[in-house]
XYZ file of C-alpha atoms in Angstrom:
430
model
C -11.799 -34.790 8.746
C -8.986 -33.727 11.035
C -6.963 -32.592 8.064
C -9.314 -29.614 7.607
C -7.996 -27.470 10.491
C -4.492 -27.959 9.215
C -5.505 -26.943 5.709
C -7.107 -23.887 7.299
C -3.663 -23.052 8.666
C -2.437 -22.669 5.128
C -5.085 -20.064 4.402
C -4.313 -18.116 7.562
C -0.563 -18.195 7.102
C -1.079 -17.263 3.470
C -1.078 -13.590 4.509
C 2.385 -14.019 5.963
C 3.708 -16.212 3.179
C 2.481 -13.664 0.648
C 5.027 -11.156 1.908
C 7.919 -13.364 0.885
C 6.359 -13.875 -2.537
C 5.947 -10.126 -2.916
C 9.689 -9.645 -2.521
C 10.377 -11.441 -5.792
C 7.426 -9.757 -7.486
C 8.942 -6.387 -6.641
C 11.737 -7.102 -9.096
C 9.162 -6.978 -11.894
C 8.171 -3.393 -11.102
C 10.099 -1.820 -13.939
C 7.941 1.295 -13.802
C 8.577 4.724 -12.372
C 6.953 3.900 -9.067
C 5.402 5.795 -6.296
C 5.619 3.691 -3.135
C 4.844 0.018 -3.526
C 1.516 -1.088 -2.190
C 0.256 -4.508 -1.138
C -3.468 -4.434 -1.732
C -5.948 -7.257 -2.214
C -3.045 -9.709 -1.732
C -1.226 -8.389 -4.796
C 1.892 -6.274 -4.978
C 1.291 -3.153 -7.031
C 3.790 -0.595 -8.137
C 3.333 2.927 -9.335
C 2.108 4.143 -12.660
C 3.594 2.177 -15.550
C 5.580 3.825 -18.272
C 3.153 5.420 -20.718
C 2.571 3.720 -24.029
C 3.116 5.706 -27.205
C 0.106 8.049 -27.558
C -2.096 7.230 -30.530
C -5.387 8.942 -29.700
C -6.811 11.995 -31.509
C -7.330 15.337 -29.836
C -10.402 16.055 -27.705
C -12.795 18.749 -28.899
C -12.609 21.045 -25.877
C -15.345 23.315 -27.224
C -18.102 20.796 -26.447
C -20.238 22.257 -23.655
C -22.518 19.278 -23.098
C -20.219 16.242 -23.328
C -21.112 13.268 -25.446
C -20.086 9.880 -24.090
C -18.959 7.024 -26.322
C -18.369 3.360 -25.618
C -15.489 1.164 -26.809
C -17.355 0.395 -30.057
C -17.833 4.016 -31.068
C -21.509 4.050 -30.111
C -23.079 6.843 -28.092
C -22.938 5.902 -24.428
C -25.510 6.985 -21.867
C -24.648 6.025 -18.282
C -27.500 4.584 -16.229
C -29.486 7.156 -14.299
C -28.336 5.458 -11.090
C -24.820 6.703 -11.856
C -25.859 10.360 -11.790
C -24.004 12.328 -9.141
C -25.725 14.721 -6.781
C -24.282 18.127 -5.850
C -21.750 19.173 -4.718
C -20.306 16.786 -7.308
C -20.031 18.234 -10.805
C -19.585 16.413 -14.103
C -19.317 14.682 -16.394
C -17.400 17.253 -18.429
C -14.471 17.256 -20.848
C -15.157 13.650 -21.869
C -13.023 11.451 -24.060
C -14.921 8.269 -24.962
C -16.407 7.182 -21.611
C -13.746 8.921 -19.492
C -14.772 12.278 -18.076
C -13.825 14.854 -15.477
C -15.779 14.933 -12.211
C -15.014 17.111 -9.205
C -16.113 17.989 -5.687
C -14.483 20.932 -3.944
C -16.203 20.056 -0.651
C -15.002 16.432 -0.360
C -12.323 16.499 2.347
C -9.730 18.930 0.907
C -11.194 18.721 -2.595
C -11.225 15.906 -5.180
C -11.049 15.712 -8.969
C -11.600 12.484 -10.919
C -10.800 11.410 -14.471
C -12.774 8.219 -14.859
C -16.040 6.655 -16.029
C -19.461 7.647 -14.723
C -19.722 4.269 -13.003
C -16.454 4.775 -11.130
C -17.312 8.375 -10.282
C -20.554 7.103 -8.784
C -18.637 4.516 -6.736
C -16.191 7.157 -5.553
C -18.957 9.525 -4.535
C -20.478 6.799 -2.361
C -17.294 5.700 -0.605
C -16.809 7.126 2.889
C -14.766 10.318 2.554
C -13.538 11.258 6.038
C -12.187 14.744 6.681
C -8.432 15.129 6.608
C -7.121 14.084 10.018
C -4.052 12.921 11.913
C -1.638 14.472 14.361
C -1.831 18.221 14.914
C -0.161 20.390 12.285
C 2.460 21.548 14.788
C 3.709 17.980 15.373
C 6.126 18.331 12.437
C 7.541 21.013 10.175
C 9.185 21.253 6.758
C 12.947 21.591 6.533
C 15.669 21.035 3.983
C 17.216 17.578 4.444
C 20.731 17.153 3.004
C 20.619 15.062 -0.157
C 16.816 14.759 -0.108
C 15.308 18.196 -0.506
C 12.410 19.233 1.700
C 11.435 16.737 4.405
C 9.108 16.591 7.401
C 10.820 16.869 10.783
C 9.160 15.819 14.035
C 8.524 18.596 16.559
C 7.375 16.411 19.467
C 7.517 12.718 20.337
C 5.103 10.745 18.162
C 4.203 7.429 19.775
C 4.046 4.071 18.039
C 0.560 3.581 16.630
C -0.283 7.281 16.271
C -1.917 8.153 12.963
C 0.181 10.783 11.206
C -2.204 11.523 8.331
C -5.462 10.268 6.868
C -6.140 11.645 3.394
C -8.256 10.939 0.317
C -6.774 11.544 -3.156
C -6.875 15.071 -4.499
C -6.657 13.620 -8.001
C -7.879 10.148 -8.973
C -7.273 9.007 -12.553
C -8.360 5.828 -14.273
C -5.269 4.162 -15.731
C -6.499 3.809 -19.329
C -6.724 7.527 -20.197
C -3.502 8.136 -18.282
C -1.695 5.760 -20.619
C -3.570 6.212 -23.880
C -4.473 9.879 -24.251
C -2.431 12.120 -26.493
C 0.128 13.876 -24.307
C -1.115 17.393 -25.126
C -4.726 16.426 -24.509
C -3.790 14.656 -21.289
C -1.914 17.676 -19.959
C -4.869 19.949 -20.747
C -7.254 17.553 -19.063
C -5.068 17.274 -15.956
C -4.719 21.052 -15.790
C -8.491 21.425 -15.911
C -8.825 18.777 -13.174
C -6.262 20.500 -10.951
C -8.004 23.842 -11.513
C -11.156 22.305 -10.005
C -9.361 21.802 -6.667
C -9.548 24.391 -3.875
C -6.629 26.821 -3.887
C -4.590 25.340 -0.970
C -4.945 21.769 -2.305
C -4.034 22.904 -5.812
C -0.913 24.630 -4.495
C 0.180 21.513 -2.609
C -0.409 19.413 -5.719
C 1.715 21.704 -7.885
C 4.566 21.622 -5.341
C 5.053 17.881 -5.857
C 8.013 16.403 -7.695
C 7.668 16.446 -11.495
C 8.050 18.993 -14.284
C 4.660 18.386 -15.928
C 1.313 17.360 -14.458
C 1.797 13.947 -16.056
C 5.191 13.671 -14.320
C 3.641 14.624 -10.995
C 1.103 11.814 -11.356
C 3.794 9.345 -12.450
C 6.114 10.092 -9.555
C 3.592 10.508 -6.748
C 0.574 8.292 -7.480
C -0.505 5.130 -5.690
C -2.325 2.483 -7.683
C -5.810 1.791 -6.298
C -8.598 -0.633 -7.202
C -11.911 1.106 -6.643
C -14.105 -1.965 -6.343
C -11.509 -4.573 -5.395
C -12.019 -6.437 -8.651
C -9.988 -6.924 -11.785
C -12.567 -4.983 -13.796
C -10.820 -3.285 -16.711
C -11.648 0.186 -15.447
C -11.239 -0.379 -11.699
C -7.499 0.391 -11.631
C -6.825 4.039 -10.766
C -3.905 6.274 -9.838
C -4.479 8.271 -6.666
C -2.378 11.345 -5.875
C -2.180 12.482 -2.235
C -0.171 15.749 -2.158
C 0.350 15.710 1.617
C 1.606 12.110 1.574
C 4.109 12.939 -1.156
C 5.983 15.129 1.326
C 7.358 12.009 3.062
C 10.863 11.144 1.892
C 12.149 7.596 1.435
C 14.054 5.457 3.903
C 14.802 1.742 3.514
C 13.993 1.376 7.216
C 11.163 3.907 7.612
C 9.452 4.971 10.806
C 6.007 5.194 9.150
C 3.827 2.519 7.565
C 0.953 3.265 5.207
C -2.210 1.502 4.122
C -5.075 2.323 1.758
C -8.655 1.407 2.661
C -11.309 2.336 0.130
C -10.186 5.873 -0.788
C -8.423 6.663 2.476
C -4.623 6.673 2.712
C -3.436 6.260 6.309
C 0.122 6.783 7.548
C 0.901 5.488 11.020
C 3.981 5.470 13.270
C 5.540 2.013 13.594
C 7.812 3.043 16.454
C 8.266 6.011 18.745
C 9.616 8.928 16.690
C 11.631 11.511 18.603
C 11.864 15.283 18.068
C 14.350 16.110 15.318
C 13.802 12.869 13.402
C 12.528 12.938 9.838
C 9.218 11.233 9.034
C 9.855 8.622 6.333
C 8.116 5.893 4.374
C 9.607 3.303 2.039
C 9.107 3.829 -1.691
C 9.983 0.172 -2.326
C 9.513 -3.196 -0.691
C 12.588 -3.123 1.561
C 13.107 -6.855 2.088
C 15.876 -6.947 -0.495
C 19.685 -6.737 -0.368
C 21.284 -3.313 -0.592
C 22.299 -3.675 -4.245
C 18.729 -4.472 -5.322
C 17.256 -1.613 -3.305
C 19.783 0.854 -4.694
C 19.233 -0.323 -8.258
C 15.442 -0.003 -8.029
C 15.538 3.430 -6.414
C 18.037 4.718 -8.966
C 16.152 3.387 -11.982
C 12.718 4.385 -10.711
C 13.409 7.601 -8.844
C 16.802 8.724 -10.056
C 18.525 8.950 -6.689
C 21.137 6.975 -4.780
C 19.736 6.171 -1.362
C 21.838 7.491 1.519
C 19.614 6.328 4.373
C 21.224 4.847 7.477
C 20.652 1.296 6.248
C 22.310 1.985 2.896
C 25.356 3.700 4.440
C 26.285 1.037 6.982
C 29.967 0.083 7.156
C 30.782 -2.734 4.683
C 30.879 -5.462 7.337
C 27.494 -4.432 8.773
C 26.008 -4.098 5.299
C 27.075 -7.653 4.487
C 25.557 -8.853 7.758
C 22.307 -7.077 6.861
C 22.195 -8.706 3.413
C 22.828 -12.052 5.076
C 19.879 -11.533 7.432
C 17.662 -10.726 4.443
C 18.695 -14.021 2.846
C 18.072 -15.866 6.116
C 14.579 -14.385 6.350
C 13.705 -15.562 2.861
C 15.198 -19.003 3.486
C 13.410 -19.419 6.820
C 10.054 -18.292 5.411
C 10.469 -20.807 2.589
C 11.327 -23.562 5.093
C 8.235 -22.803 7.173
C 5.985 -22.726 4.130
C 7.463 -26.003 2.850
C 7.035 -27.630 6.259
C 3.385 -26.613 6.409
C 2.732 -27.771 2.872
C 4.253 -31.131 3.804
C 1.912 -31.339 6.821
C 4.402 -30.123 9.405
C 7.111 -32.753 9.018
C 10.075 -30.358 9.441
C 8.307 -27.648 11.402
C 9.951 -26.620 14.692
C 8.539 -24.213 17.292
C 11.694 -22.117 17.447
C 11.343 -21.227 13.755
C 8.751 -18.570 14.602
C 10.860 -16.928 17.306
C 13.936 -16.948 15.092
C 12.022 -15.272 12.264
C 10.800 -12.510 14.573
C 14.341 -11.951 15.838
C 15.605 -11.528 12.257
C 12.864 -9.026 11.407
C 13.569 -6.992 14.539
C 17.343 -7.017 14.032
C 16.763 -5.843 10.447
C 14.345 -3.122 11.669
C 11.631 -4.356 9.290
C 9.070 -2.890 11.650
C 6.340 -2.334 9.058
C 5.959 -6.059 8.351
C 5.587 -7.597 11.792
C 1.876 -8.439 11.630
C 2.225 -11.528 9.407
C 5.473 -12.469 11.183
C 3.955 -12.464 14.677
C 0.883 -14.246 13.274
C 3.031 -17.010 11.857
C 4.963 -17.412 15.128
C 1.794 -17.462 17.254
C 0.249 -20.199 15.108
C 3.398 -22.318 15.161
C 3.637 -22.199 18.964
C -0.072 -22.970 19.220
C 0.394 -25.942 16.911
C 3.073 -27.237 19.287
C 0.901 -26.613 22.364
C 3.004 -23.808 23.880
C 0.314 -21.633 25.486
C 2.596 -18.917 26.872
C 4.397 -18.223 23.596
C 1.220 -18.569 21.521
C -0.520 -15.915 23.639
C 2.523 -13.633 23.706
C 2.972 -13.577 19.943
C -0.775 -13.422 19.283
C -0.976 -10.228 21.369
C 1.888 -8.739 19.382
C 0.202 -9.856 16.151
C -3.037 -8.077 17.081
C -1.262 -4.765 17.686
C 0.866 -5.060 14.539
C -2.041 -6.081 12.286
C -4.124 -3.158 13.511
C -1.248 -0.791 12.663
C -0.323 -2.296 9.339
C -3.634 -3.427 7.846
C -6.359 -1.852 9.962
C -9.406 -3.131 11.849
C -10.442 -5.503 9.058
C -7.178 -7.437 8.789
C -7.832 -11.021 7.741
C -6.038 -12.682 10.673
C -7.039 -10.156 13.340
C -10.024 -11.998 14.822
C -8.155 -15.317 14.877
C -5.240 -13.700 16.732
C -7.599 -12.047 19.229
C -9.179 -15.411 20.016
C -5.748 -16.950 20.520
C -4.522 -14.075 22.714
C -7.613 -13.481 24.831
C -9.598 -16.721 24.756
C -8.779 -20.302 25.584
C -5.795 -21.261 23.400
C -6.730 -24.916 23.722
C -10.003 -24.156 21.974
C -8.303 -22.405 19.046
C -8.367 -24.345 15.785
C -4.543 -24.348 15.621
C -3.981 -25.798 19.100
C -1.925 -28.976 19.089
C -2.403 -29.567 15.361
C 1.246 -30.649 15.125
C 0.540 -33.621 17.398
C -2.822 -34.707 15.968
C -3.084 -37.615 13.615
C -3.735 -36.101 10.203
C -6.352 -38.125 8.383
C -6.661 -37.563 4.670
C -9.507 -39.979 3.990
């Protein structure tokens, strides 16, 4: 029975090990991505390239929309899916996908989705737009980047910059399958349903057409956390799209339900630009540059990408060391700790900090805290558990999977934690 706590370690460290797996998955994102997002333990990219449109044109003259299912039969959504004011819709339907809108939800929302998903959306918590005061940053032209957001006062690590819900939320199927002319008309109607200021911010985003603006600025979101065919949506957050890219950003983001949160991962000083990463940055310079060029059409000139050649090589070497060390730790755990050493956790943290991968420290500190606990080092286990708690709260939020375990290790009796001394226990497999 003593093998069970050790097997539990695999589940807990899974969150950390997943990050290394995501690095290789990122290579498969051959789409035109908005920033990469790790959600529900899966790496997601931005909207995929559209398939060749094959659908007929919508009859826009229909005043009372008729809904149709996948078999061509008339579709009537259950009465429980009916939306109460101030929501409007369904209107402008194509098969079961319709336009719904609510000008009073936060800064205004428009949906292109099914009645079921509109009902789910209407019942998610929709907090008002919030974050730091509007005077904390200002817009300014940034050489080589266009308009960026510049800090006007010191923003402390952990401060929430913005919390926003999507102005436009589109189910992926109509985004890919609708005839391009129909799709553009539908998106224009959806954008017209937004309040004036939100509509203006939406139209200022990168992209020549409304379809382009969705492609270049959307985040993929799963409404119900399942792999249901119609749960995958593209959410566009006009305010968030004002953040430019940096391979070593000073802001991390997360999406919980409908809410997109950006949060400072270090102190940001007046005059600095607020940045997020459009890609998963744990990759060598050549891979980062290739992905940004193919997906966004620009050559990155951030500080990390313009290091002198010798420093750039050293950075790439650290990236390789991180991947190698994470693989060694995972292999050691899978082999029941045979090659595991306590200093592995500290070395991994040092590599992340030297590489300024500050948005990914939660799983790293978690891994280190568990390793030191497994070897019975109370001081180090507590130290890294405290750091893990703070980082997980920033990066994942109050419901992070490992948060409660790290709190118990940091604040309780480490010797009573399930991971304590596991390295030295006899592992029985009978």
